GROMACS .gro file of C-alpha atoms in nm:
model
  114
    1ALA     CA    1  -1.760  -2.418   2.084
    2ASN     CA    2  -1.739  -2.120   2.243
    3LYS     CA    3  -1.861  -1.883   2.004
    4VAL     CA    4  -2.181  -1.660   1.947
    5LYS     CA    5  -2.412  -1.749   1.634
    6ARG     CA    6  -2.320  -1.541   1.297
    7GLU     CA    7  -2.687  -1.480   1.293
    8ASP     CA    8  -2.693  -1.366   1.655
    9ILE     CA    9  -2.505  -1.119   1.546
   10LEU     CA   10  -2.601  -1.002   1.218
   11PHE     CA   11  -2.952  -1.005   1.417
   12LEU     CA   12  -2.805  -0.745   1.647
   13LEU     CA   13  -2.640  -0.564   1.428
   14GLU     CA   14  -2.911  -0.527   1.233
   15ASN     CA   15  -3.212  -0.381   1.476
   16PHE     CA   16  -2.878  -0.210   1.696
   17LYS     CA   17  -2.823   0.170   1.670
   18GLY     CA   18  -2.573   0.147   1.893
   19LEU     CA   19  -2.192   0.064   1.829
   20LEU     CA   20  -2.150  -0.347   1.875
   21VAL     CA   21  -1.790  -0.484   1.886
   22VAL     CA   22  -1.660  -0.830   1.784
   23ASP     CA   23  -1.354  -0.984   1.904
   24GLU     CA   24  -1.218  -1.214   1.596
   25ALA     CA   25  -0.868  -1.282   1.829
   26TYR     CA   26  -0.928  -1.661   1.712
   27ILE     CA   27  -1.050  -1.613   1.406
   28ASP     CA   28  -0.725  -1.829   1.272
   29PHE     CA   29  -0.906  -2.077   1.347
   30SER     CA   30  -1.248  -2.045   1.244
   31ASP     CA   31  -1.389  -2.248   0.978
   32GLU     CA   32  -1.638  -1.881   0.897
   33PRO     CA   33  -1.497  -1.569   0.739
   34SER     CA   34  -1.422  -1.233   0.942
   35PHE     CA   35  -1.675  -0.978   1.012
   36THR     CA   36  -1.464  -0.738   0.828
   37THR     CA   37  -1.667  -0.871   0.542
   38GLU     CA   38  -1.964  -0.700   0.692
   39LEU     CA   39  -1.801  -0.362   0.802
   40ASP     CA   40  -1.979  -0.171   0.441
   41ARG     CA   41  -2.336  -0.321   0.537
   42PHE     CA   42  -2.284  -0.186   0.916
   43PRO     CA   43  -2.123   0.148   0.984
   44ASN     CA   44  -2.210   0.120   1.375
   45LEU     CA   45  -1.968  -0.264   1.370
   46LEU     CA   46  -1.627  -0.234   1.542
   47VAL     CA   47  -1.369  -0.548   1.428
   48MET     CA   48  -1.043  -0.675   1.676
   49GLN     CA   49  -0.832  -0.912   1.601
   50THR     CA   50  -0.484  -0.938   1.748
   51PHE     CA   51  -0.117  -1.066   1.683
   52SER     CA   52  -0.142  -1.252   1.992
   53LYS     CA   53  -0.299  -1.600   1.948
   54ALA     CA   54  -0.234  -1.717   1.537
   55TRP     CA   55   0.051  -1.511   1.543
   56GLY     CA   56   0.195  -1.644   1.809
   57LEU     CA   57   0.330  -1.204   1.931
   58ALA     CA   58   0.098  -1.222   2.263
   59SER     CA   59   0.475  -0.999   2.426
   60LEU     CA   60   0.362  -0.717   2.179
   61ARG     CA   61   0.031  -0.685   2.336
   62LEU     CA   62  -0.085  -0.502   1.946
   63GLY     CA   63  -0.399  -0.525   1.861
   64MET     CA   64  -0.575  -0.433   1.531
   65ALA     CA   65  -0.972  -0.194   1.479
   66PHE     CA   66  -1.140  -0.235   1.138
   67ALA     CA   67  -1.482  -0.044   1.078
   68SER     CA   68  -1.558   0.234   0.896
   69GLU     CA   69  -1.361   0.585   0.802
   70GLU     CA   70  -1.631   0.756   1.033
   71LEU     CA   71  -1.557   0.545   1.360
   72ILE     CA   72  -1.157   0.521   1.271
   73ARG     CA   73  -1.116   0.899   1.271
   74ILE     CA   74  -1.334   0.929   1.637
   75LEU     CA   75  -1.086   0.624   1.765
   76ASN     CA   76  -0.730   0.827   1.625
   77LYS     CA   77  -0.927   1.102   1.856
   78ILE     CA   78  -0.853   0.910   2.164
   79LYS     CA   79  -0.576   0.705   2.100
   80PRO     CA   80  -0.164   0.794   2.211
   81PRO     CA   81   0.035   1.014   1.904
   82TYR     CA   82   0.288   0.699   1.927
   83ASN     CA   83   0.096   0.411   2.060
   84ILE     CA   84   0.330   0.132   1.888
   85SER     CA   85   0.681   0.175   1.942
   86GLY     CA   86   0.907   0.078   1.712
   87LEU     CA   87   1.079  -0.279   1.848
   88THR     CA   88   0.641  -0.368   1.831
   89GLN     CA   89   0.637  -0.182   1.478
   90GLU     CA   90   0.960  -0.387   1.342
   91THR     CA   91   0.864  -0.750   1.447
   92VAL     CA   92   0.496  -0.688   1.286
   93LEU     CA   93   0.676  -0.641   0.975
   94ALA     CA   94   0.934  -0.890   0.953
   95ALA     CA   95   0.613  -1.122   1.111
   96ILE     CA   96   0.424  -1.016   0.809
   97LYS     CA   97   0.726  -1.122   0.532
   98ASP     CA   98   0.625  -1.468   0.668
   99LYS     CA   99   0.292  -1.531   0.593
  100ALA     CA  100   0.342  -1.910   0.519
  101LYS     CA  101   0.480  -1.980   0.848
  102VAL     CA  102   0.140  -1.818   1.071
  103ASP     CA  103  -0.077  -2.082   0.827
  104ARG     CA  104   0.188  -2.358   0.909
  105MET     CA  105   0.097  -2.227   1.256
  106ILE     CA  106  -0.246  -2.263   1.245
  107GLN     CA  107  -0.263  -2.522   0.994
  108ASP     CA  108  -0.066  -2.744   1.278
  109ILE     CA  109  -0.266  -2.575   1.579
  110LEU     CA  110  -0.573  -2.688   1.399
  111ALA     CA  111  -0.450  -3.070   1.369
  112GLU     CA  112  -0.341  -3.058   1.713
  113ARG     CA  113  -0.725  -2.983   1.786
  114GLU     CA  114  -0.814  -3.297   1.615
   0.00000   0.00000   0.00000
């Protein structure tokens, strides 16, 4: 596997006072829980996820950031005001409504990986 051990990331979170960004682009294919479950414990944690991998929507170039309210406020100050197109929003909303399809695709990919 090509992933950082969870305990190593927790060690950094507990001992590093700067911003720590965790890239969870492949979290849907992992047996580990998302670090979004740790946001209340670590105000210096920023978790990034994407619709590119499991959702099969790479061409949308759309991701998500999960963090404390304070960090999200800072990020909102530096992003363009209309950074997500209407078409991208419509496509993602349609995909979210069919989460069962995504779950089936994830299971198929995991089975093929075996």
